[in-house]
Amino acid sequence: MIKDKLIGVDLGGTTIKFAILTQEGEIQQKWSIKTNIFDDGSHIVPDIVDSINHHLDMYQLDRERVIGIGMGTPGTVNRTAGTVTGAFNLNWKTEQTVKADIEAGTGLTLTLENDANSAALGEAWKGAGNNDDEVSFITLGTGVGGGLVANGRLIHGTAGAGGEVGHVVVEPNGYLCTCGNKGCLEQYASATGVVHLAQDFAEEYVGSSQLKQLIANGDEVTSKIVFDLAKEGDFLANEVVNKVAYYLGYAVAAMSNMLNPSAVVIGGGVAAAGEFLRARVENQWEAFAFPTVRTSTRVKLAELGNDAGVIGAASLARI
Amino acid sequence: MIKDKLIGVDLGGTTIKFAILTQEGEIQQKWSIKTNIFDDGSHIVPDIVDSINHHLDMYQLDRERVIGIGMGTPGTVNRTAGTVTGAFNLNWKTEQTVKADIEAGTGLTLTLENDANSAALGEAWKGAGNNDDEVSFITLGTGVGGGLVANGRLIHGTAGAGGEVGHVVVEPNGYLCTCGNKGCLEQYASATGVVHLAQDFAEEYVGSSQLKQLIANGDEVTSKIVFDLAKEGDFLANEVVNKVAYYLGYAVAAMSNMLNPSAVVIGGGVAAAGEFLRARVENQWEAFAFPTVRTSTRVKLAELGNDAGVIGAASLARI
């Protein structure tokens, strides 16, 4: 029987997404289940196994046709051992033998990767990267992560910390980061970073602004609210967005000058602000990008949304 | 006959270096000739051909034993076409068909690469990189260049501008760079950058300093003089070196956080300052490097000196 199907799994702290794809990366079936993080996350792997087995049966897909499973996961992946550590949002407190357990439960081979790298592979393959061999990806969410593809392969580095673009320092002696350093991009361009900047800017701003009003009232302010107010013309909110775009443009230019990818793809929740943010980032980026880079690298928005993870994960099974 | 020899050529503005190496990268013979840049550099390629042919005859090395020639060159390399443009220090004003001409003249295959990338491959293979697959190289000379090896391969990027670490901005709105941008690393960590900083610092410094004296007298000051005076304890010179180390530490950390190489190797004329410079760069780097990177990436000095180019060039012929 010809092997012609890929399974992609995107493990997250609230849901686990699954998809069955063709070798060309077209999604044929997709579904998701809630992530059960109770009992130290001990239900997660069995739930994944059951869900895959159940759906293969339901779709009457002979597992002989499945090339393999690829999976993106939070935490630090030991790709050789097939284990995961430090996935705190899954309540995994010890090293998890993910690969061995899922392979034993499904009878299929599994390739593991961290979630940001999986999303990067997805966008590189079927999204804004247009299947190019040189694609950099940056995701702006609760944190800021990255995945760098050069010569068609992910850059893992010597200890798996390749692509830590969220921890490139953009403001020496700036905001203290959870990593212990100061001024990391993550502290300015993540959802919480945007709000932090808004709070600081509001304190010094004396003009009238709806954003300032919200903050002064102690109302909950999210990065989405900041971007929405900026789009509506709020002056202070625009100052905040411009500062976020400055830091992003600066960091994206550093990535571009080192890797000269055909595209730097910006994804994640904060990037939902869309062209409004992208255009401003590109504008700042132009001042920091080397001339050859400025004419050959593009700053783009991610195109796959929530599917990037499962598609990228599936691509791992091809190799 | 078994093919077991490599030829490496390192084409520079003043000399052309050659070496015959084993497949393991051991230099068996090396020699050099002056670069004749007269007549629009039209003698360069014929001189290379003659010198290779002459030495193969002299050493009675059957060219059947030669796997191929690798060559590092200034300018922009079109690796597919085997041509070079923009090598202004060679007086090459038009695109040069280097690969075709050397192959026709020697009967051997030639692989071309730019000089910074060749040196990076040399250090990665036989120098401070210890033949690891993840090595970043930065060379501090008249300019600042770089070569990045990830997954065992050079990162060229989509238009050949991968590794332009000299144009990572380290001081927004800083010194104007030849590339048109402001605050590029090259303006602070190249030989001329060090002198530029020294001149600016001297203007504002009111204490006694031999470096200040030299500059005030209008004596010629080189980056070597700045480092030598710093080693002798000159206060102003040390301030300059600390600033250079700060910018280098910052840029090297950005490289490290993105690529997490096992080593960032610092080479070139300015790096002749040795451990005196390296230790200070590492010290600054630690404040900007992501924790996992701090414990897995090393900041090292280049080990091959002038041989890096021919050795790295030769490594190209292996592939």
PDB file of N, CA, C and O in Angstrom, chain B residues 57-121:
ATOM      1  N   ASP B  57      53.013  20.898 -11.414  1.00  0.00           N
ATOM      2  CA  ASP B  57      54.153  20.311 -12.131  1.00  0.00           C
ATOM      3  C   ASP B  57      55.367  20.189 -11.201  1.00  0.00           C
ATOM      4  O   ASP B  57      56.003  19.137 -11.116  1.00  0.00           O
ATOM      5  N   MET B  58      55.633  21.285 -10.473  1.00  0.00           N
ATOM      6  CA  MET B  58      56.811  21.330  -9.619  1.00  0.00           C
ATOM      7  C   MET B  58      56.764  20.243  -8.548  1.00  0.00           C
ATOM      8  O   MET B  58      57.758  19.578  -8.274  1.00  0.00           O
ATOM      9  N   TYR B  59      55.564  20.052  -7.967  1.00  0.00           N
ATOM     10  CA  TYR B  59      55.431  19.025  -6.926  1.00  0.00           C
ATOM     11  C   TYR B  59      55.147  17.646  -7.523  1.00  0.00           C
ATOM     12  O   TYR B  59      54.900  16.692  -6.789  1.00  0.00           O
ATOM     13  N   GLN B  60      55.159  17.572  -8.853  1.00  0.00           N
ATOM     14  CA  GLN B  60      54.847  16.327  -9.576  1.00  0.00           C
ATOM     15  C   GLN B  60      53.568  15.675  -9.052  1.00  0.00           C
ATOM     16  O   GLN B  60      53.509  14.471  -8.815  1.00  0.00           O
ATOM     17  N   LEU B  61      52.558  16.541  -8.848  1.00  0.00           N
ATOM     18  CA  LEU B  61      51.272  16.042  -8.376  1.00  0.00           C
ATOM     19  C   LEU B  61      50.347  15.832  -9.581  1.00  0.00           C
ATOM     20  O   LEU B  61      49.993  16.785 -10.280  1.00  0.00           O
ATOM     21  N   ASP B  62      50.018  14.575  -9.840  1.00  0.00           N
ATOM     22  CA  ASP B  62      49.125  14.238 -10.949  1.00  0.00           C
ATOM     23  C   ASP B  62      47.772  14.904 -10.714  1.00  0.00           C
ATOM     24  O   ASP B  62      47.177  14.733  -9.656  1.00  0.00           O
ATOM     25  N   ARG B  63      47.278  15.667 -11.690  1.00  0.00           N
ATOM     26  CA  ARG B  63      46.014  16.369 -11.425  1.00  0.00           C
ATOM     27  C   ARG B  63      44.824  15.424 -11.333  1.00  0.00           C
ATOM     28  O   ARG B  63      43.757  15.821 -10.875  1.00  0.00           O
ATOM     29  N   GLU B  64      45.017  14.180 -11.711  1.00  0.00           N
ATOM     30  CA  GLU B  64      43.971  13.172 -11.495  1.00  0.00           C
ATOM     31  C   GLU B  64      43.710  12.963 -10.002  1.00  0.00           C
ATOM     32  O   GLU B  64      42.653  12.485  -9.611  1.00  0.00           O
ATOM     33  N   ARG B  65      44.717  13.288  -9.193  1.00  0.00           N
ATOM     34  CA  ARG B  65      44.553  13.113  -7.741  1.00  0.00           C
ATOM     35  C   ARG B  65      43.831  14.275  -7.076  1.00  0.00           C
ATOM     36  O   ARG B  65      43.446  14.185  -5.905  1.00  0.00           O
ATOM     37  N   VAL B  66      43.634  15.362  -7.848  1.00  0.00           N
ATOM     38  CA  VAL B  66      43.024  16.551  -7.252  1.00  0.00           C
ATOM     39  C   VAL B  66      41.491  16.479  -7.322  1.00  0.00           C
ATOM     40  O   VAL B  66      40.914  16.341  -8.398  1.00  0.00           O
ATOM     41  N   ILE B  67      40.841  16.541  -6.176  1.00  0.00           N
ATOM     42  CA  ILE B  67      39.375  16.505  -6.106  1.00  0.00           C
ATOM     43  C   ILE B  67      38.795  17.770  -6.728  1.00  0.00           C
ATOM     44  O   ILE B  67      37.825  17.713  -7.481  1.00  0.00           O
ATOM     45  N   GLY B  68      39.409  18.897  -6.428  1.00  0.00           N
ATOM     46  CA  GLY B  68      38.950  20.150  -7.011  1.00  0.00           C
ATOM     47  C   GLY B  68      39.607  21.335  -6.337  1.00  0.00           C
ATOM     48  O   GLY B  68      40.382  21.176  -5.389  1.00  0.00           O
ATOM     49  N   ILE B  69      39.276  22.518  -6.872  1.00  0.00           N
ATOM     50  CA  ILE B  69      39.795  23.768  -6.307  1.00  0.00           C
ATOM     51  C   ILE B  69      38.640  24.509  -5.639  1.00  0.00           C
ATOM     52  O   ILE B  69      37.543  24.574  -6.183  1.00  0.00           O
ATOM     53  N   GLY B  70      38.893  25.058  -4.463  1.00  0.00           N
ATOM     54  CA  GLY B  70      37.934  25.975  -3.852  1.00  0.00           C
ATOM     55  C   GLY B  70      38.597  27.324  -3.742  1.00  0.00           C
ATOM     56  O   GLY B  70      39.802  27.408  -3.522  1.00  0.00           O
ATOM     57  N   MET B  71      37.820  28.382  -3.944  1.00  0.00           N
ATOM     58  CA  MET B  71      38.443  29.711  -3.905  1.00  0.00           C
ATOM     59  C   MET B  71      37.557  30.729  -3.217  1.00  0.00           C
ATOM     60  O   MET B  71      36.362  30.817  -3.472  1.00  0.00           O
ATOM     61  N   GLY B  72      38.149  31.492  -2.324  1.00  0.00           N
ATOM     62  CA  GLY B  72      37.471  32.621  -1.686  1.00  0.00           C
ATOM     63  C   GLY B  72      37.895  33.898  -2.377  1.00  0.00           C
ATOM     64  O   GLY B  72      39.066  34.063  -2.708  1.00  0.00           O
ATOM     65  N   THR B  73      36.943  34.778  -2.604  1.00  0.00           N
ATOM     66  CA  THR B  73      37.216  36.009  -3.350  1.00  0.00           C
ATOM     67  C   THR B  73      36.472  37.193  -2.728  1.00  0.00           C
ATOM     68  O   THR B  73      35.405  37.007  -2.151  1.00  0.00           O
ATOM     69  N   PRO B  74      37.038  38.397  -2.864  1.00  0.00           N
ATOM     70  CA  PRO B  74      36.260  39.581  -2.487  1.00  0.00           C
ATOM     71  C   PRO B  74      35.106  39.745  -3.480  1.00  0.00           C
ATOM     72  O   PRO B  74      35.082  39.071  -4.516  1.00  0.00           O
ATOM     73  N   GLY B  75      34.190  40.624  -3.161  1.00  0.00           N
ATOM     74  CA  GLY B  75      33.092  40.913  -4.085  1.00  0.00           C
ATOM     75  C   GLY B  75      31.890  40.025  -3.852  1.00  0.00           C
ATOM     76  O   GLY B  75      31.834  39.255  -2.903  1.00  0.00           O
ATOM     77  N   THR B  76      30.929  40.147  -4.748  1.00  0.00           N
ATOM     78  CA  THR B  76      29.707  39.357  -4.655  1.00  0.00           C
ATOM     79  C   THR B  76      29.802  38.179  -5.609  1.00  0.00           C
ATOM     80  O   THR B  76      30.069  38.351  -6.798  1.00  0.00           O
ATOM     81  N   VAL B  77      29.616  36.992  -5.060  1.00  0.00           N
ATOM     82  CA  VAL B  77      29.772  35.768  -5.851  1.00  0.00           C
ATOM     83  C   VAL B  77      28.416  35.282  -6.336  1.00  0.00           C
ATOM     84  O   VAL B  77      27.473  35.165  -5.556  1.00  0.00           O
ATOM     85  N   ASN B  78      28.309  35.026  -7.614  1.00  0.00           N
ATOM     86  CA  ASN B  78      27.167  34.294  -8.146  1.00  0.00           C
ATOM     87  C   ASN B  78      27.627  32.833  -8.227  1.00  0.00           C
ATOM     88  O   ASN B  78      28.360  32.457  -9.147  1.00  0.00           O
ATOM     89  N   ARG B  79      27.192  32.041  -7.238  1.00  0.00           N
ATOM     90  CA  ARG B  79      27.712  30.679  -7.152  1.00  0.00           C
ATOM     91  C   ARG B  79      27.210  29.780  -8.267  1.00  0.00           C
ATOM     92  O   ARG B  79      27.874  28.826  -8.662  1.00  0.00           O
ATOM     93  N   THR B  80      26.029  30.072  -8.771  1.00  0.00           N
ATOM     94  CA  THR B  80      25.494  29.262  -9.880  1.00  0.00           C
ATOM     95  C   THR B  80      26.278  29.537 -11.160  1.00  0.00           C
ATOM     96  O   THR B  80      26.722  28.607 -11.843  1.00  0.00           O
ATOM     97  N   ALA B  81      26.460  30.816 -11.460  1.00  0.00           N
ATOM     98  CA  ALA B  81      27.161  31.175 -12.702  1.00  0.00           C
ATOM     99  C   ALA B  81      28.677  31.082 -12.545  1.00  0.00           C
ATOM    100  O   ALA B  81      29.402  30.995 -13.546  1.00  0.00           O
ATOM    101  N   GLY B  82      29.155  31.112 -11.294  1.00  0.00           N
ATOM    102  CA  GLY B  82      30.600  31.073 -11.085  1.00  0.00           C
ATOM    103  C   GLY B  82      31.282  32.385 -11.427  1.00  0.00           C
ATOM    104  O   GLY B  82      32.427  32.401 -11.877  1.00  0.00           O
ATOM    105  N   THR B  83      30.548  33.480 -11.203  1.00  0.00           N
ATOM    106  CA  THR B  83      31.092  34.797 -11.553  1.00  0.00           C
ATOM    107  C   THR B  83      31.211  35.693 -10.314  1.00  0.00           C
ATOM    108  O   THR B  83      30.618  35.418  -9.280  1.00  0.00           O
ATOM    109  N   VAL B  84      31.983  36.763 -10.476  1.00  0.00           N
ATOM    110  CA  VAL B  84      32.214  37.711  -9.377  1.00  0.00           C
ATOM    111  C   VAL B  84      31.951  39.132  -9.870  1.00  0.00           C
ATOM    112  O   VAL B  84      32.394  39.511 -10.961  1.00  0.00           O
ATOM    113  N   THR B  85      31.235  39.899  -9.054  1.00  0.00           N
ATOM    114  CA  THR B  85      31.038  41.320  -9.350  1.00  0.00           C
ATOM    115  C   THR B  85      31.406  42.146  -8.115  1.00  0.00           C
ATOM    116  O   THR B  85      31.442  41.628  -7.009  1.00  0.00           O
ATOM    117  N   GLY B  86      31.688  43.415  -8.345  1.00  0.00           N
ATOM    118  CA  GLY B  86      31.868  44.354  -7.234  1.00  0.00           C
ATOM    119  C   GLY B  86      33.104  44.137  -6.396  1.00  0.00           C
ATOM    120  O   GLY B  86      33.143  44.565  -5.242  1.00  0.00           O
ATOM    121  N   ALA B  87      34.151  43.481  -6.955  1.00  0.00           N
ATOM    122  CA  ALA B  87      35.392  43.323  -6.192  1.00  0.00           C
ATOM    123  C   ALA B  87      36.288  44.519  -6.516  1.00  0.00           C
ATOM    124  O   ALA B  87      37.240  44.426  -7.292  1.00  0.00           O
ATOM    125  N   PHE B  88      35.968  45.637  -5.886  1.00  0.00           N
ATOM    126  CA  PHE B  88      36.616  46.897  -6.250  1.00  0.00           C
ATOM    127  C   PHE B  88      38.099  46.916  -5.890  1.00  0.00           C
ATOM    128  O   PHE B  88      38.885  47.550  -6.579  1.00  0.00           O
ATOM    129  N   ASN B  89      38.486  46.203  -4.833  1.00  0.00           N
ATOM    130  CA  ASN B  89      39.905  46.206  -4.454  1.00  0.00           C
ATOM    131  C   ASN B  89      40.765  45.373  -5.409  1.00  0.00           C
ATOM    132  O   ASN B  89      41.969  45.356  -5.308  1.00  0.00           O
ATOM    133  N   LEU B  90      40.123  44.683  -6.340  1.00  0.00           N
ATOM    134  CA  LEU B  90      40.858  43.938  -7.373  1.00  0.00           C
ATOM    135  C   LEU B  90      40.851  44.698  -8.703  1.00  0.00           C
ATOM    136  O   LEU B  90      41.392  44.223  -9.694  1.00  0.00           O
ATOM    137  N   ASN B  91      40.196  45.850  -8.683  1.00  0.00           N
ATOM    138  CA  ASN B  91      40.030  46.645  -9.912  1.00  0.00           C
ATOM    139  C   ASN B  91      39.120  45.965 -10.950  1.00  0.00           C
ATOM    140  O   ASN B  91      39.145  46.315 -12.129  1.00  0.00           O
ATOM    141  N   TRP B  92      38.352  44.987 -10.496  1.00  0.00           N
ATOM    142  CA  TRP B  92      37.427  44.319 -11.418  1.00  0.00           C
ATOM    143  C   TRP B  92      36.199  45.202 -11.587  1.00  0.00           C
ATOM    144  O   TRP B  92      35.428  45.397 -10.647  1.00  0.00           O
ATOM    145  N   LYS B  93      36.038  45.734 -12.770  1.00  0.00           N
ATOM    146  CA  LYS B  93      34.953  46.699 -12.984  1.00  0.00           C
ATOM    147  C   LYS B  93      33.724  46.055 -13.602  1.00  0.00           C
ATOM    148  O   LYS B  93      32.635  46.616 -13.584  1.00  0.00           O
ATOM    149  N   THR B  94      33.917  44.879 -14.204  1.00  0.00           N
ATOM    150  CA  THR B  94      32.776  44.176 -14.804  1.00  0.00           C
ATOM    151  C   THR B  94      32.670  42.782 -14.184  1.00  0.00           C
ATOM    152  O   THR B  94      33.552  42.356 -13.434  1.00  0.00           O
ATOM    153  N   GLU B  95      31.612  42.082 -14.510  1.00  0.00           N
ATOM    154  CA  GLU B  95      31.434  40.720 -14.006  1.00  0.00           C
ATOM    155  C   GLU B  95      32.538  39.829 -14.580  1.00  0.00           C
ATOM    156  O   GLU B  95      32.818  39.875 -15.784  1.00  0.00           O
ATOM    157  N   GLN B  96      33.172  39.046 -13.707  1.00  0.00           N
ATOM    158  CA  GLN B  96      34.296  38.214 -14.122  1.00  0.00           C
ATOM    159  C   GLN B  96      33.881  36.746 -14.151  1.00  0.00           C
ATOM    160  O   GLN B  96      33.357  36.239 -13.166  1.00  0.00           O
ATOM    161  N   THR B  97      34.188  36.071 -15.251  1.00  0.00           N
ATOM    162  CA  THR B  97      33.822  34.650 -15.386  1.00  0.00           C
ATOM    163  C   THR B  97      34.930  33.777 -14.788  1.00  0.00           C
ATOM    164  O   THR B  97      35.596  33.007 -15.486  1.00  0.00           O
ATOM    165  N   VAL B  98      35.071  33.890 -13.491  1.00  0.00           N
ATOM    166  CA  VAL B  98      36.187  33.274 -12.775  1.00  0.00           C
ATOM    167  C   VAL B  98      36.174  31.748 -12.855  1.00  0.00           C
ATOM    168  O   VAL B  98      37.185  31.111 -13.163  1.00  0.00           O
ATOM    169  N   LYS B  99      35.018  31.173 -12.594  1.00  0.00           N
ATOM    170  CA  LYS B  99      34.939  29.700 -12.571  1.00  0.00           C
ATOM    171  C   LYS B  99      35.277  29.098 -13.930  1.00  0.00           C
ATOM    172  O   LYS B  99      36.132  28.209 -14.032  1.00  0.00           O
ATOM    173  N   ALA B 100      34.639  29.605 -14.965  1.00  0.00           N
ATOM    174  CA  ALA B 100      34.856  29.062 -16.316  1.00  0.00           C
ATOM    175  C   ALA B 100      36.319  29.202 -16.719  1.00  0.00           C
ATOM    176  O   ALA B 100      36.916  28.256 -17.270  1.00  0.00           O
ATOM    177  N   ASP B 101      36.911  30.358 -16.437  1.00  0.00           N
ATOM    178  CA  ASP B 101      38.282  30.613 -16.872  1.00  0.00           C
ATOM    179  C   ASP B 101      39.301  29.746 -16.135  1.00  0.00           C
ATOM    180  O   ASP B 101      40.239  29.209 -16.748  1.00  0.00           O
ATOM    181  N   ILE B 102      39.119  29.594 -14.812  1.00  0.00           N
ATOM    182  CA  ILE B 102      40.086  28.784 -14.057  1.00  0.00           C
ATOM    183  C   ILE B 102      39.914  27.301 -14.391  1.00  0.00           C
ATOM    184  O   ILE B 102      40.889  26.562 -14.517  1.00  0.00           O
ATOM    185  N   GLU B 103      38.670  26.868 -14.578  1.00  0.00           N
ATOM    186  CA  GLU B 103      38.444  25.466 -14.944  1.00  0.00           C
ATOM    187  C   GLU B 103      39.058  25.163 -16.310  1.00  0.00           C
ATOM    188  O   GLU B 103      39.677  24.118 -16.511  1.00  0.00           O
ATOM    189  N   ALA B 104      38.888  26.089 -17.259  1.00  0.00           N
ATOM    190  CA  ALA B 104      39.452  25.888 -18.602  1.00  0.00           C
ATOM    191  C   ALA B 104      40.975  25.858 -18.533  1.00  0.00           C
ATOM    192  O   ALA B 104      41.630  25.054 -19.217  1.00  0.00           O
ATOM    193  N   GLY B 105      41.547  26.709 -17.687  1.00  0.00           N
ATOM    194  CA  GLY B 105      42.998  26.825 -17.617  1.00  0.00           C
ATOM    195  C   GLY B 105      43.688  25.705 -16.854  1.00  0.00           C
ATOM    196  O   GLY B 105      44.860  25.412 -17.086  1.00  0.00           O
ATOM    197  N   THR B 106      42.974  25.073 -15.929  1.00  0.00           N
ATOM    198  CA  THR B 106      43.607  24.041 -15.095  1.00  0.00           C
ATOM    199  C   THR B 106      43.073  22.635 -15.360  1.00  0.00           C
ATOM    200  O   THR B 106      43.690  21.656 -14.949  1.00  0.00           O
ATOM    201  N   GLY B 107      41.904  22.558 -15.973  1.00  0.00           N
ATOM    202  CA  GLY B 107      41.285  21.251 -16.157  1.00  0.00           C
ATOM    203  C   GLY B 107      40.709  20.695 -14.862  1.00  0.00           C
ATOM    204  O   GLY B 107      40.380  19.507 -14.771  1.00  0.00           O
ATOM    205  N   LEU B 108      40.586  21.548 -13.859  1.00  0.00           N
ATOM    206  CA  LEU B 108      40.038  21.121 -12.559  1.00  0.00           C
ATOM    207  C   LEU B 108      38.748  21.886 -12.264  1.00  0.00           C
ATOM    208  O   LEU B 108      38.556  22.997 -12.753  1.00  0.00           O
ATOM    209  N   THR B 109      37.859  21.276 -11.488  1.00  0.00           N
ATOM    210  CA  THR B 109      36.616  21.987 -11.156  1.00  0.00           C
ATOM    211  C   THR B 109      36.868  23.002 -10.040  1.00  0.00           C
ATOM    212  O   THR B 109      37.677  22.772  -9.150  1.00  0.00           O
ATOM    213  N   LEU B 110      36.147  24.111 -10.113  1.00  0.00           N
ATOM    214  CA  LEU B 110      36.334  25.188  -9.139  1.00  0.00           C
ATOM    215  C   LEU B 110      35.013  25.513  -8.440  1.00  0.00           C
ATOM    216  O   LEU B 110      33.967  25.609  -9.082  1.00  0.00           O
ATOM    217  N   THR B 111      35.073  25.682  -7.128  1.00  0.00           N
ATOM    218  CA  THR B 111      33.916  26.169  -6.374  1.00  0.00           C
ATOM    219  C   THR B 111      34.277  27.527  -5.788  1.00  0.00           C
ATOM    220  O   THR B 111      35.328  27.676  -5.164  1.00  0.00           O
ATOM    221  N   LEU B 112      33.399  28.514  -6.012  1.00  0.00           N
ATOM    222  CA  LEU B 112      33.654  29.883  -5.562  1.00  0.00           C
ATOM    223  C   LEU B 112      32.838  30.214  -4.323  1.00  0.00           C
ATOM    224  O   LEU B 112      31.707  29.746  -4.168  1.00  0.00           O
ATOM    225  N   GLU B 113      33.398  31.066  -3.485  1.00  0.00           N
ATOM    226  CA  GLU B 113      32.685  31.533  -2.291  1.00  0.00           C
ATOM    227  C   GLU B 113      33.248  32.900  -1.939  1.00  0.00           C
ATOM    228  O   GLU B 113      34.360  33.221  -2.361  1.00  0.00           O
ATOM    229  N   ASN B 114      32.504  33.718  -1.203  1.00  0.00           N
ATOM    230  CA  ASN B 114      33.139  34.981  -0.826  1.00  0.00           C
ATOM    231  C   ASN B 114      34.154  34.753   0.294  1.00  0.00           C
ATOM    232  O   ASN B 114      34.148  33.721   0.961  1.00  0.00           O
ATOM    233  N   ASP B 115      35.062  35.714   0.452  1.00  0.00           N
ATOM    234  CA  ASP B 115      36.217  35.486   1.331  1.00  0.00           C
ATOM    235  C   ASP B 115      35.852  35.316   2.803  1.00  0.00           C
ATOM    236  O   ASP B 115      36.435  34.471   3.493  1.00  0.00           O
ATOM    237  N   ALA B 116      34.872  36.096   3.287  1.00  0.00           N
ATOM    238  CA  ALA B 116      34.500  35.952   4.704  1.00  0.00           C
ATOM    239  C   ALA B 116      33.883  34.575   4.947  1.00  0.00           C
ATOM    240  O   ALA B 116      34.166  33.924   5.963  1.00  0.00           O
ATOM    241  N   ASN B 117      33.057  34.113   4.021  1.00  0.00           N
ATOM    242  CA  ASN B 117      32.463  32.780   4.164  1.00  0.00           C
ATOM    243  C   ASN B 117      33.531  31.685   4.107  1.00  0.00           C
ATOM    244  O   ASN B 117      33.446  30.687   4.823  1.00  0.00           O
ATOM    245  N   SER B 118      34.534  31.871   3.236  1.00  0.00           N
ATOM    246  CA  SER B 118      35.622  30.888   3.161  1.00  0.00           C
ATOM    247  C   SER B 118      36.368  30.805   4.479  1.00  0.00           C
ATOM    248  O   SER B 118      36.649  29.709   4.984  1.00  0.00           O
ATOM    249  N   ALA B 119      36.694  31.951   5.029  1.00  0.00           N
ATOM    250  CA  ALA B 119      37.408  31.960   6.312  1.00  0.00           C
ATOM    251  C   ALA B 119      36.549  31.317   7.402  1.00  0.00           C
ATOM    252  O   ALA B 119      37.054  30.585   8.256  1.00  0.00           O
ATOM    253  N   ALA B 120      35.234  31.586   7.354  1.00  0.00           N
ATOM    254  CA  ALA B 120      34.320  30.978   8.330  1.00  0.00           C
ATOM    255  C   ALA B 120      34.365  29.457   8.223  1.00  0.00           C
ATOM    256  O   ALA B 120      34.443  28.752   9.235  1.00  0.00           O
ATOM    257  N   LEU B 121      34.332  28.946   6.993  1.00  0.00           N
ATOM    258  CA  LEU B 121      34.389  27.497   6.794  1.00  0.00           C
ATOM    259  C   LEU B 121      35.703  26.931   7.305  1.00  0.00           C
ATOM    260  O   LEU B 121      35.741  25.837   7.883  1.00  0.00           O
TER     261      LEU B 121
END
